[in-house]
């Protein structure tokens, strides 16, 4: 990872072009958590920015990642934000062994990089206390076919899968999760309702249509009612 990549990772989400969408997404996940202070396992934490948000909310957080480089950056973030309730470990999610230790396990754009998704979710289930929750915010249909995913797979050799909600639900039910719910991705609502015309993708039709606020409202309704089936936040309980 070059200096530019390190700087970008350390300053996420604010260094990201989709900063508003990322903040919307982490806000939605925080809103899904019970109000009490929790013990959270953040799987595939990367540079630790999501873990830091949970810790700043008052939760006790362990962030794990398979990458030694990312864990180094995560610990820099921990020191920078002075968060004694935040810890990081270098760990492979497919081999993690925690026994009913956590109130919540989160996967935020991380599970789709794993080879054995079912094994990772089984490990997450074992990690949870009784009535504990698992939250997945993962890319849905067609993710692996997107230009960015194809580029990442070619240049960095990372695995890019799509994990639509129906797949998470199917695997979750087999493992034993209950009370499974699917919520709309906040980032799409952010895009539909709040993204300025200057920041919209360079598609003339979208730019023209989104000049009309009622079109934006219709698009957000479509997202809430239908699109979450293909790309949504999945909530499961042990």
mmCIF file with all atom_site columns, C-alpha atoms in Angstrom, residues 39-52 54 60-67 70-71 87-97 102 104-114 120-121 123-125 127 133-138:
data_model
loop_
_atom_site.group_PDB
_atom_site.id
_atom_site.type_symbol
_atom_site.label_atom_id
_atom_site.label_alt_id
_atom_site.label_comp_id
_atom_site.label_asym_id
_atom_site.label_entity_id
_atom_site.label_seq_id
_atom_site.pdbx_PDB_ins_code
_atom_site.Cartn_x
_atom_site.Cartn_y
_atom_site.Cartn_z
_atom_site.occupancy
_atom_site.B_iso_or_equiv
_atom_site.pdbx_formal_charge
_atom_site.auth_seq_id
_atom_site.auth_comp_id
_atom_site.auth_asym_id
_atom_site.auth_atom_id
_atom_site.pdbx_PDB_model_num
ATOM 1  C CA . UNK A 1 39  ? -19.661 -5.724  23.129 1.00 0.00 ? 39  UNK A CA 1
ATOM 2  C CA . UNK A 1 40  ? -19.209 -5.626  19.349 1.00 0.00 ? 40  UNK A CA 1
ATOM 3  C CA . UNK A 1 41  ? -17.078 -7.734  17.005 1.00 0.00 ? 41  UNK A CA 1
ATOM 4  C CA . UNK A 1 42  ? -16.398 -5.800  13.787 1.00 0.00 ? 42  UNK A CA 1
ATOM 5  C CA . UNK A 1 43  ? -15.273 -8.386  11.220 1.00 0.00 ? 43  UNK A CA 1
ATOM 6  C CA . UNK A 1 44  ? -13.051 -7.227  8.371  1.00 0.00 ? 44  UNK A CA 1
ATOM 7  C CA . UNK A 1 45  ? -12.528 -3.855  10.005 1.00 0.00 ? 45  UNK A CA 1
ATOM 8  C CA . UNK A 1 46  ? -9.851  -2.631  7.593  1.00 0.00 ? 46  UNK A CA 1
ATOM 9  C CA . UNK A 1 47  ? -8.319  0.605   8.873  1.00 0.00 ? 47  UNK A CA 1
ATOM 10 C CA . UNK A 1 48  ? -10.814 0.583   11.735 1.00 0.00 ? 48  UNK A CA 1
ATOM 11 C CA . UNK A 1 49  ? -12.986 3.564   10.908 1.00 0.00 ? 49  UNK A CA 1
ATOM 12 C CA . UNK A 1 50  ? -16.264 1.678   11.416 1.00 0.00 ? 50  UNK A CA 1
ATOM 13 C CA . UNK A 1 51  ? -14.963 0.204   14.683 1.00 0.00 ? 51  UNK A CA 1
ATOM 14 C CA . UNK A 1 52  ? -14.014 3.709   15.837 1.00 0.00 ? 52  UNK A CA 1
ATOM 15 C CA . UNK A 1 54  ? -18.997 2.176   17.329 1.00 0.00 ? 54  UNK A CA 1
ATOM 16 C CA . UNK A 1 60  ? -16.704 -1.988  23.621 1.00 0.00 ? 60  UNK A CA 1
ATOM 17 C CA . UNK A 1 61  ? -15.341 -3.023  20.249 1.00 0.00 ? 61  UNK A CA 1
ATOM 18 C CA . UNK A 1 62  ? -12.942 -5.625  18.889 1.00 0.00 ? 62  UNK A CA 1
ATOM 19 C CA . UNK A 1 63  ? -12.067 -5.132  15.236 1.00 0.00 ? 63  UNK A CA 1
ATOM 20 C CA . UNK A 1 64  ? -10.443 -8.004  13.363 1.00 0.00 ? 64  UNK A CA 1
ATOM 21 C CA . UNK A 1 65  ? -8.881  -8.171  9.920  1.00 0.00 ? 65  UNK A CA 1
ATOM 22 C CA . UNK A 1 66  ? -6.760  -10.685 8.042  1.00 0.00 ? 66  UNK A CA 1
ATOM 23 C CA . UNK A 1 67  ? -4.396  -7.942  6.850  1.00 0.00 ? 67  UNK A CA 1
ATOM 24 C CA . UNK A 1 70  ? -4.678  -2.766  7.974  1.00 0.00 ? 70  UNK A CA 1
ATOM 25 C CA . UNK A 1 71  ? -4.379  -3.698  11.661 1.00 0.00 ? 71  UNK A CA 1
ATOM 26 C CA . UNK A 1 87  ? -9.050  -3.129  20.345 1.00 0.00 ? 87  UNK A CA 1
ATOM 27 C CA . UNK A 1 88  ? -7.786  -4.704  17.135 1.00 0.00 ? 88  UNK A CA 1
ATOM 28 C CA . UNK A 1 89  ? -6.473  -8.162  16.269 1.00 0.00 ? 89  UNK A CA 1
ATOM 29 C CA . UNK A 1 90  ? -5.026  -9.704  13.131 1.00 0.00 ? 90  UNK A CA 1
ATOM 30 C CA . UNK A 1 91  ? -7.337  -12.657 12.554 1.00 0.00 ? 91  UNK A CA 1
ATOM 31 C CA . UNK A 1 92  ? -8.824  -14.729 9.724  1.00 0.00 ? 92  UNK A CA 1
ATOM 32 C CA . UNK A 1 93  ? -12.637 -14.665 9.980  1.00 0.00 ? 93  UNK A CA 1
ATOM 33 C CA . UNK A 1 94  ? -12.827 -18.207 8.604  1.00 0.00 ? 94  UNK A CA 1
ATOM 34 C CA . UNK A 1 95  ? -10.719 -19.420 11.540 1.00 0.00 ? 95  UNK A CA 1
ATOM 35 C CA . UNK A 1 96  ? -11.907 -17.122 14.342 1.00 0.00 ? 96  UNK A CA 1
ATOM 36 C CA . UNK A 1 97  ? -13.028 -18.895 17.509 1.00 0.00 ? 97  UNK A CA 1
ATOM 37 C CA . UNK A 1 102 ? -20.323 -10.683 21.845 1.00 0.00 ? 102 UNK A CA 1
ATOM 38 C CA . UNK A 1 104 ? -23.271 -7.968  18.141 1.00 0.00 ? 104 UNK A CA 1
ATOM 39 C CA . UNK A 1 105 ? -21.194 -9.009  15.121 1.00 0.00 ? 105 UNK A CA 1
ATOM 40 C CA . UNK A 1 106 ? -20.958 -6.639  12.151 1.00 0.00 ? 106 UNK A CA 1
ATOM 41 C CA . UNK A 1 107 ? -19.877 -7.187  8.564  1.00 0.00 ? 107 UNK A CA 1
ATOM 42 C CA . UNK A 1 108 ? -19.519 -3.896  6.706  1.00 0.00 ? 108 UNK A CA 1
ATOM 43 C CA . UNK A 1 109 ? -18.282 -4.449  3.144  1.00 0.00 ? 109 UNK A CA 1
ATOM 44 C CA . UNK A 1 110 ? -16.096 -7.328  4.313  1.00 0.00 ? 110 UNK A CA 1
ATOM 45 C CA . UNK A 1 111 ? -17.902 -10.685 4.085  1.00 0.00 ? 111 UNK A CA 1
ATOM 46 C CA . UNK A 1 112 ? -17.982 -10.577 0.279  1.00 0.00 ? 112 UNK A CA 1
ATOM 47 C CA . UNK A 1 113 ? -14.164 -10.901 0.270  1.00 0.00 ? 113 UNK A CA 1
ATOM 48 C CA . UNK A 1 114 ? -14.316 -14.261 2.106  1.00 0.00 ? 114 UNK A CA 1
ATOM 49 C CA . UNK A 1 120 ? -17.631 -17.224 8.513  1.00 0.00 ? 120 UNK A CA 1
ATOM 50 C CA . UNK A 1 121 ? -21.302 -16.796 9.430  1.00 0.00 ? 121 UNK A CA 1
ATOM 51 C CA . UNK A 1 123 ? -18.216 -18.544 13.375 1.00 0.00 ? 123 UNK A CA 1
ATOM 52 C CA . UNK A 1 124 ? -20.149 -15.304 13.849 1.00 0.00 ? 124 UNK A CA 1
ATOM 53 C CA . UNK A 1 125 ? -23.104 -17.268 15.249 1.00 0.00 ? 125 UNK A CA 1
ATOM 54 C CA . UNK A 1 127 ? -19.315 -15.685 18.720 1.00 0.00 ? 127 UNK A CA 1
ATOM 55 C CA . UNK A 1 133 ? -27.422 -9.841  16.702 1.00 0.00 ? 133 UNK A CA 1
ATOM 56 C CA . UNK A 1 134 ? -25.518 -10.022 13.434 1.00 0.00 ? 134 UNK A CA 1
ATOM 57 C CA . UNK A 1 135 ? -25.684 -7.137  10.954 1.00 0.00 ? 135 UNK A CA 1
ATOM 58 C CA . UNK A 1 136 ? -24.539 -7.449  7.354  1.00 0.00 ? 136 UNK A CA 1
ATOM 59 C CA . UNK A 1 137 ? -24.059 -4.453  5.084  1.00 0.00 ? 137 UNK A CA 1
ATOM 60 C CA . UNK A 1 138 ? -22.694 -6.144  1.976  1.00 0.00 ? 138 UNK A CA 1
#
